[in-house]
PDB file of C-alpha atoms in Angstrom:
ATOM      1  CA  ASP A   1      99.344 109.426 107.320  1.00 83.00           C
ATOM      2  CA  SER A   2     101.732 106.599 106.400  1.00 86.00           C
ATOM      3  CA  GLY A   3     104.483 108.943 105.243  1.00 92.00           C
ATOM      4  CA  VAL A   4     104.426 107.477 101.736  1.00 96.00           C
ATOM      5  CA  THR A   5     103.416 110.013  99.111  1.00 97.00           C
ATOM      6  CA  GLN A   6     101.962 109.152  95.744  1.00 97.00           C
ATOM      7  CA  THR A   7     101.107 111.443  92.863  1.00 97.00           C
ATOM      8  CA  PRO A   8      98.878 111.967  91.054  1.00 97.00           C
ATOM      9  CA  LYS A   9      95.883 110.827  93.094  1.00 96.00           C
ATOM     10  CA  HIS A  10      93.697 110.526  90.029  1.00 96.00           C
ATOM     11  CA  LEU A  11      94.556 110.206  86.360  1.00 96.00           C
ATOM     12  CA  ILE A  12      92.291 109.788  83.358  1.00 97.00           C
ATOM     13  CA  THR A  13      93.785 108.981  80.002  1.00 97.00           C
ATOM     14  CA  ALA A  14      93.048 107.235  76.735  1.00 97.00           C
ATOM     15  CA  THR A  15      94.034 103.839  75.393  1.00 97.00           C
ATOM     16  CA  GLY A  16      97.449 103.748  73.819  1.00 97.00           C
ATOM     17  CA  GLN A  17      98.783 106.548  75.984  1.00 97.00           C
ATOM     18  CA  ARG A  18     101.638 106.519  78.474  1.00 97.00           C
ATOM     19  CA  VAL A  19     101.570 107.708  82.084  1.00 98.00           C
ATOM     20  CA  THR A  20     104.024 107.997  84.944  1.00 98.00           C
ATOM     21  CA  LEU A  21     103.126 107.458  88.577  1.00 98.00           C
ATOM     22  CA  ARG A  22     105.380 108.794  91.273  1.00 98.00           C
ATOM     23  CA  CYS A  23     106.104 107.596  94.794  1.00 98.00           C
ATOM     24  CA  SER A  24     108.142 109.046  97.630  1.00 97.00           C
ATOM     25  CA  PRO A  25     108.855 106.510 100.374  1.00 95.00           C
ATOM     26  CA  ARG A  26     108.922 107.189 104.091  1.00 94.00           C
ATOM     27  CA  SER A  27     112.025 108.923 105.303  1.00 92.00           C
ATOM     28  CA  GLY A  28     114.718 106.319 105.843  1.00 88.00           C
ATOM     29  CA  ASP A  29     112.995 103.476 103.975  1.00 91.00           C
ATOM     30  CA  LEU A  30     115.159 102.091 101.193  1.00 90.00           C
ATOM     31  CA  SER A  31     112.648  99.670  99.704  1.00 90.00           C
ATOM     32  CA  VAL A  32     109.798 100.644  97.438  1.00 93.00           C
ATOM     33  CA  TYR A  33     107.112  98.277  96.222  1.00 93.00           C
ATOM     34  CA  TRP A  34     104.465  98.749  93.559  1.00 95.00           C
ATOM     35  CA  TYR A  35     101.096  97.016  93.627  1.00 94.00           C
ATOM     36  CA  GLN A  36      98.112  97.013  91.324  1.00 95.00           C
ATOM     37  CA  GLN A  37      94.568  96.660  92.611  1.00 93.00           C
ATOM     38  CA  SER A  38      91.837  96.280  90.030  1.00 90.00           C
ATOM     39  CA  LEU A  39      88.190  96.794  90.925  1.00 82.00           C
ATOM     40  CA  ASP A  40      87.130  94.405  93.691  1.00 73.00           C
ATOM     41  CA  GLN A  41      90.402  92.509  93.343  1.00 79.00           C
ATOM     42  CA  GLY A  42      93.227  91.857  95.758  1.00 82.00           C
ATOM     43  CA  LEU A  43      96.590  93.540  95.640  1.00 89.00           C
ATOM     44  CA  GLN A  44      98.903  92.224  92.939  1.00 89.00           C
ATOM     45  CA  PHE A  45     102.617  92.695  93.420  1.00 89.00           C
ATOM     46  CA  LEU A  46     104.321  94.331  90.472  1.00 93.00           C
ATOM     47  CA  ILE A  47     107.907  95.129  91.376  1.00 92.00           C
ATOM     48  CA  GLN A  48     110.263  96.008  94.230  1.00 90.00           C
ATOM     49  CA  TYR A  49     113.306  98.265  94.362  1.00 91.00           C
ATOM     50  CA  TYR A  50     115.891  98.501  97.103  1.00 89.00           C
ATOM     51  CA  ASN A  51     118.235 101.444  97.225  1.00 90.00           C
ATOM     52  CA  GLY A  52     117.999 102.017  93.506  1.00 92.00           C
ATOM     53  CA  GLU A  53     118.216  98.419  92.358  1.00 92.00           C
ATOM     54  CA  GLU A  54     115.472  96.102  91.241  1.00 92.00           C
ATOM     55  CA  ARG A  55     115.031  93.339  93.820  1.00 87.00           C
ATOM     56  CA  ALA A  56     111.980  91.380  92.814  1.00 86.00           C
ATOM     57  CA  LYS A  57     109.492  91.209  90.014  1.00 88.00           C
ATOM     58  CA  GLY A  58     105.916  90.065  90.202  1.00 87.00           C
ATOM     59  CA  ASN A  59     103.201  90.028  87.604  1.00 82.00           C
ATOM     60  CA  ILE A  60     104.385  93.150  85.849  1.00 92.00           C
ATOM     61  CA  LEU A  61     103.561  93.504  82.178  1.00 94.00           C
ATOM     62  CA  GLU A  62     106.295  94.272  79.669  1.00 95.00           C
ATOM     63  CA  ARG A  63     104.455  97.517  78.895  1.00 97.00           C
ATOM     64  CA  PHE A  64     105.144  98.600  82.468  1.00 97.00           C
ATOM     65  CA  SER A  65     108.493  99.639  83.855  1.00 96.00           C
ATOM     66  CA  ALA A  66     109.761 101.243  87.020  1.00 97.00           C
ATOM     67  CA  GLN A  67     112.862 102.751  88.496  1.00 96.00           C
ATOM     68  CA  GLN A  68     114.111 104.115  91.782  1.00 96.00           C
ATOM     69  CA  PHE A  69     116.205 107.244  91.765  1.00 96.00           C
ATOM     70  CA  PRO A  70     119.184 108.224  93.965  1.00 95.00           C
ATOM     71  CA  ASP A  71     116.885 110.251  96.223  1.00 94.00           C
ATOM     72  CA  LEU A  72     114.889 107.004  96.653  1.00 94.00           C
ATOM     73  CA  HIS A  73     111.703 108.187  95.022  1.00 96.00           C
ATOM     74  CA  SER A  74     110.310 105.784  92.461  1.00 97.00           C
ATOM     75  CA  GLU A  75     108.360 106.054  89.263  1.00 98.00           C
ATOM     76  CA  LEU A  76     106.120 103.494  87.603  1.00 98.00           C
ATOM     77  CA  ASN A  77     105.739 103.970  83.868  1.00 98.00           C
ATOM     78  CA  LEU A  78     102.732 102.479  82.132  1.00 98.00           C
ATOM     79  CA  SER A  79     102.696 102.558  78.332  1.00 97.00           C
ATOM     80  CA  SER A  80     100.404 101.489  75.498  1.00 97.00           C
ATOM     81  CA  LEU A  81      97.600 101.641  78.000  1.00 97.00           C
ATOM     82  CA  GLU A  82      94.631  99.347  77.677  1.00 97.00           C
ATOM     83  CA  LEU A  83      91.204  99.500  79.281  1.00 96.00           C
ATOM     84  CA  GLY A  84      92.183  96.668  81.585  1.00 94.00           C
ATOM     85  CA  ASP A  85      94.974  98.760  83.078  1.00 96.00           C
ATOM     86  CA  SER A  86      92.401 100.862  84.892  1.00 96.00           C
ATOM     87  CA  ALA A  87      93.124 100.252  88.558  1.00 96.00           C
ATOM     88  CA  LEU A  88      94.467 101.647  91.781  1.00 95.00           C
ATOM     89  CA  TYR A  89      98.243 101.600  91.864  1.00 97.00           C
ATOM     90  CA  PHE A  90      99.767 101.549  95.305  1.00 96.00           C
ATOM     91  CA  CYS A  91     103.280 102.217  96.361  1.00 96.00           C
ATOM     92  CA  ALA A  92     104.596 100.936  99.674  1.00 94.00           C
ATOM     93  CA  SER A  93     107.867 101.296 101.516  1.00 93.00           C
ATOM     94  CA  SER A  94     109.232  98.991 104.141  1.00 86.00           C
ATOM     95  CA  VAL A  95     111.014  99.194 107.420  1.00 71.00           C
ATOM     96  CA  LEU A  96     114.326  97.387 107.279  1.00 66.00           C
ATOM     97  CA  GLY A  97     114.194  94.215 109.344  1.00 52.00           C
ATOM     98  CA  THR A  98     110.504  93.842 110.135  1.00 56.00           C
ATOM     99  CA  GLY A  99     109.401  94.060 106.547  1.00 69.00           C
ATOM    100  CA  GLU A 100     106.241  95.868 107.620  1.00 81.00           C
ATOM    101  CA  LEU A 101     104.834  97.729 104.655  1.00 88.00           C
ATOM    102  CA  PHE A 102     103.547 101.278 104.743  1.00 92.00           C
ATOM    103  CA  PHE A 103     101.262 102.074 101.847  1.00 95.00           C
ATOM    104  CA  GLY A 104     100.582 105.328 100.107  1.00 96.00           C
ATOM    105  CA  GLU A 105      97.073 106.465  99.292  1.00 95.00           C
ATOM    106  CA  GLY A 106      97.323 105.186  95.754  1.00 96.00           C
ATOM    107  CA  SER A 107      96.972 106.582  92.259  1.00 97.00           C
ATOM    108  CA  ARG A 108      93.676 105.839  90.576  1.00 96.00           C
ATOM    109  CA  LEU A 109      94.190 105.342  86.857  1.00 97.00           C
ATOM    110  CA  THR A 110      91.228 105.354  84.515  1.00 97.00           C
ATOM    111  CA  VAL A 111      91.824 104.399  80.893  1.00 97.00           C
ATOM    112  CA  LEU A 112      89.012 105.382  78.527  1.00 95.00           C
TER     113      LEU A 112
ATOM    114  CA  LYS B   1     101.198  76.525  95.921  1.00 63.00           C
ATOM    115  CA  ASN B   2     101.411  79.411  98.373  1.00 64.00           C
ATOM    116  CA  GLN B   3      97.921  80.639  99.089  1.00 85.00           C
ATOM    117  CA  VAL B   4      96.011  82.768 101.560  1.00 91.00           C
ATOM    118  CA  GLU B   5      92.272  82.288 101.755  1.00 93.00           C
ATOM    119  CA  GLN B   6      89.925  84.468 103.736  1.00 95.00           C
ATOM    120  CA  SER B   7      86.380  84.017 104.880  1.00 95.00           C
ATOM    121  CA  PRO B   8      83.773  85.224 104.791  1.00 96.00           C
ATOM    122  CA  GLN B   9      84.104  87.230 101.595  1.00 94.00           C
ATOM    123  CA  SER B  10      81.765  89.830 103.019  1.00 96.00           C
ATOM    124  CA  LEU B  11      80.089  90.452 106.336  1.00 97.00           C
ATOM    125  CA  ILE B  12      77.420  92.848 107.550  1.00 98.00           C
ATOM    126  CA  ILE B  13      76.971  93.506 111.260  1.00 97.00           C
ATOM    127  CA  LEU B  14      75.262  96.061 113.452  1.00 97.00           C
ATOM    128  CA  GLU B  15      77.211  98.706 115.285  1.00 97.00           C
ATOM    129  CA  GLY B  16      78.320  97.510 118.685  1.00 97.00           C
ATOM    130  CA  LYS B  17      78.406  93.842 117.746  1.00 97.00           C
ATOM    131  CA  ASN B  18      81.510  91.652 117.650  1.00 98.00           C
ATOM    132  CA  CYS B  19      82.742  89.716 114.650  1.00 98.00           C
ATOM    133  CA  THR B  20      85.509  87.319 113.672  1.00 98.00           C
ATOM    134  CA  LEU B  21      87.264  87.108 110.327  1.00 98.00           C
ATOM    135  CA  GLN B  22      89.180  84.024 109.246  1.00 98.00           C
ATOM    136  CA  CYS B  23      92.395  83.480 107.333  1.00 97.00           C
ATOM    137  CA  ASN B  24      93.813  80.123 106.230  1.00 96.00           C
ATOM    138  CA  TYR B  25      97.222  79.952 104.643  1.00 92.00           C
ATOM    139  CA  THR B  26      99.352  77.355 102.957  1.00 89.00           C
ATOM    140  CA  VAL B  27     102.467  79.500 102.621  1.00 78.00           C
ATOM    141  CA  SER B  28     105.616  77.645 103.543  1.00 75.00           C
ATOM    142  CA  PRO B  29     107.952  78.235 105.188  1.00 75.00           C
ATOM    143  CA  PHE B  30     106.057  80.503 107.527  1.00 78.00           C
ATOM    144  CA  SER B  31     107.578  83.417 109.379  1.00 80.00           C
ATOM    145  CA  ASN B  32     104.812  85.881 110.129  1.00 87.00           C
ATOM    146  CA  LEU B  33     101.274  86.850 109.291  1.00 91.00           C
ATOM    147  CA  ARG B  34      99.900  90.348 108.927  1.00 92.00           C
ATOM    148  CA  TRP B  35      96.463  91.854 109.029  1.00 96.00           C
ATOM    149  CA  TYR B  36      95.780  95.070 107.153  1.00 96.00           C
ATOM    150  CA  LYS B  37      92.704  97.297 107.082  1.00 96.00           C
ATOM    151  CA  GLN B  38      91.872  98.978 103.799  1.00 95.00           C
ATOM    152  CA  ASP B  39      89.218 101.662 103.634  1.00 94.00           C
ATOM    153  CA  THR B  40      87.560 101.984 100.249  1.00 89.00           C
ATOM    154  CA  GLY B  41      89.858 103.757  97.813  1.00 86.00           C
ATOM    155  CA  ARG B  42      92.615 104.159 100.410  1.00 91.00           C
ATOM    156  CA  GLY B  43      95.897 102.424 101.033  1.00 93.00           C
ATOM    157  CA  PRO B  44      96.040  99.434 103.400  1.00 94.00           C
ATOM    158  CA  VAL B  45      97.054 100.156 106.969  1.00 94.00           C
ATOM    159  CA  SER B  46      98.777  97.601 109.159  1.00 92.00           C
ATOM    160  CA  LEU B  47      96.777  96.364 112.142  1.00 94.00           C
ATOM    161  CA  THR B  48      99.096  93.712 113.470  1.00 92.00           C
ATOM    162  CA  ILE B  49     101.995  91.422 112.627  1.00 89.00           C
ATOM    163  CA  MET B  50     102.152  88.015 114.261  1.00 89.00           C
ATOM    164  CA  THR B  51     105.244  85.856 114.343  1.00 87.00           C
ATOM    165  CA  PHE B  52     105.409  82.107 114.574  1.00 81.00           C
ATOM    166  CA  SER B  53     105.678  82.136 118.373  1.00 86.00           C
ATOM    167  CA  GLU B  54     102.735  84.454 119.039  1.00 88.00           C
ATOM    168  CA  ASN B  55      99.257  83.077 119.639  1.00 91.00           C
ATOM    169  CA  THR B  56      97.383  86.276 120.349  1.00 95.00           C
ATOM    170  CA  LYS B  57      98.012  89.928 119.729  1.00 94.00           C
ATOM    171  CA  SER B  58      95.754  92.878 120.405  1.00 94.00           C
ATOM    172  CA  ASN B  59      95.572  96.345 118.953  1.00 92.00           C
ATOM    173  CA  GLY B  60      92.762  98.215 120.655  1.00 95.00           C
ATOM    174  CA  ARG B  61      89.478  96.568 119.721  1.00 96.00           C
ATOM    175  CA  TYR B  62      91.258  94.279 117.259  1.00 96.00           C
ATOM    176  CA  THR B  63      92.586  90.927 118.457  1.00 97.00           C
ATOM    177  CA  ALA B  64      94.416  88.570 116.141  1.00 97.00           C
ATOM    178  CA  THR B  65      95.045  84.926 116.889  1.00 96.00           C
ATOM    179  CA  LEU B  66      97.374  82.510 115.182  1.00 95.00           C
ATOM    180  CA  ASP B  67      97.484  78.732 115.156  1.00 93.00           C
ATOM    181  CA  ALA B  68     100.633  77.793 113.276  1.00 88.00           C
ATOM    182  CA  ASP B  69      99.806  74.093 113.522  1.00 89.00           C
ATOM    183  CA  THR B  70      96.532  74.385 111.659  1.00 92.00           C
ATOM    184  CA  LYS B  71      97.765  77.385 109.634  1.00 91.00           C
ATOM    185  CA  GLN B  72      94.840  79.516 110.639  1.00 95.00           C
ATOM    186  CA  SER B  73      94.506  83.050 111.877  1.00 96.00           C
ATOM    187  CA  SER B  74      91.521  85.036 112.969  1.00 97.00           C
ATOM    188  CA  LEU B  75      90.852  88.711 113.510  1.00 98.00           C
ATOM    189  CA  HIS B  76      88.282  89.496 116.165  1.00 97.00           C
ATOM    190  CA  ILE B  77      86.714  92.944 116.278  1.00 97.00           C
ATOM    191  CA  THR B  78      85.045  93.917 119.512  1.00 97.00           C
ATOM    192  CA  ALA B  79      82.247  96.466 119.904  1.00 97.00           C
ATOM    193  CA  SER B  80      82.280  97.381 116.224  1.00 97.00           C
ATOM    194  CA  GLN B  81      82.047 100.966 115.092  1.00 97.00           C
ATOM    195  CA  LEU B  82      80.893 102.468 111.817  1.00 97.00           C
ATOM    196  CA  SER B  83      84.508 103.333 111.051  1.00 96.00           C
ATOM    197  CA  ASP B  84      85.367  99.636 111.091  1.00 97.00           C
ATOM    198  CA  SER B  85      83.643  99.298 107.718  1.00 97.00           C
ATOM    199  CA  ALA B  86      86.515  98.331 105.426  1.00 97.00           C
ATOM    200  CA  SER B  87      88.261  95.439 103.757  1.00 96.00           C
ATOM    201  CA  TYR B  88      90.459  93.371 106.068  1.00 97.00           C
ATOM    202  CA  ILE B  89      93.345  91.696 104.334  1.00 96.00           C
ATOM    203  CA  CYS B  90      95.465  88.808 105.565  1.00 95.00           C
ATOM    204  CA  VAL B  91      99.030  88.800 104.227  1.00 91.00           C
ATOM    205  CA  VAL B  92     101.736  86.179 104.564  1.00 88.00           C
ATOM    206  CA  PRO B  93     105.318  86.637 103.340  1.00 81.00           C
ATOM    207  CA  ILE B  94     107.048  83.799 101.559  1.00 72.00           C
ATOM    208  CA  SER B  95     110.329  82.863 103.195  1.00 61.00           C
ATOM    209  CA  GLY B  96     110.001  85.832 105.543  1.00 50.00           C
ATOM    210  CA  SER B  97     110.683  88.202 102.685  1.00 54.00           C
ATOM    211  CA  ALA B  98     108.637  91.360 102.388  1.00 50.00           C
ATOM    212  CA  ARG B  99     109.106  91.356  98.655  1.00 57.00           C
ATOM    213  CA  GLN B 100     107.288  88.050  98.284  1.00 72.00           C
ATOM    214  CA  LEU B 101     103.957  88.659  99.940  1.00 80.00           C
ATOM    215  CA  THR B 102     100.885  86.559  99.387  1.00 83.00           C
ATOM    216  CA  PHE B 103      97.735  88.607  99.830  1.00 87.00           C
ATOM    217  CA  GLY B 104      94.331  87.236 100.694  1.00 90.00           C
ATOM    218  CA  SER B 105      91.401  88.610  98.755  1.00 90.00           C
ATOM    219  CA  GLY B 106      90.079  90.275 101.880  1.00 93.00           C
ATOM    220  CA  THR B 107      86.857  90.287 103.886  1.00 96.00           C
ATOM    221  CA  GLN B 108      84.619  93.261 103.194  1.00 96.00           C
ATOM    222  CA  LEU B 109      83.085  94.299 106.506  1.00 98.00           C
ATOM    223  CA  THR B 110      80.110  96.633 106.642  1.00 97.00           C
ATOM    224  CA  VAL B 111      78.985  97.995 109.993  1.00 97.00           C
ATOM    225  CA  LEU B 112      75.458  99.384 109.999  1.00 97.00           C
ATOM    226  CA  PRO B 113      74.019 101.834 112.541  1.00 96.00           C
TER     227      PRO B 113
END
């Protein structure tokens, strides 16, 4: 158990819909990262937050947005969903200093 | 361009055998290299982090090596077990920053009984 909690574990929705994925980082970790992993693909960095502020952006689509709340949990919002958005979405939090990432178990999104 | 390339793409071995996975990187400047294990449908789990000054690091039956001159790393698995079946991912941060990680595409290891 990495200590990073993601909900929901599975989500099935239709094209054009909007979903929200939630992540609670490990206790004490201020940084939260979001990654997308499509079928048989590597992890693609989406966005990072540190203590409530956006720190870095990767290949995140304009239809996607995220935020980190004062209690440090984070949400990734995916809108106008397309079939190609079907993927595993991972959240990770990091230890200050070493940068080692601890990943959650992921949210599997299926867009039909 | 910062890249991390892993080989082989997939590997099948028998239980009890050893194997070695390779990682070549062109990320610069280099600060550390990480190996993660990802079981199917699960989140990646850190196996080891190697800094510039470390040549070898072990974690149980896993031994990682690093040659910063040739920009190569290997992950050696000794006496493989069925539970070693997973994807092994090599990750290198850009400029030592966790937020700028370059992920390899992974080696899919299958251990057969």
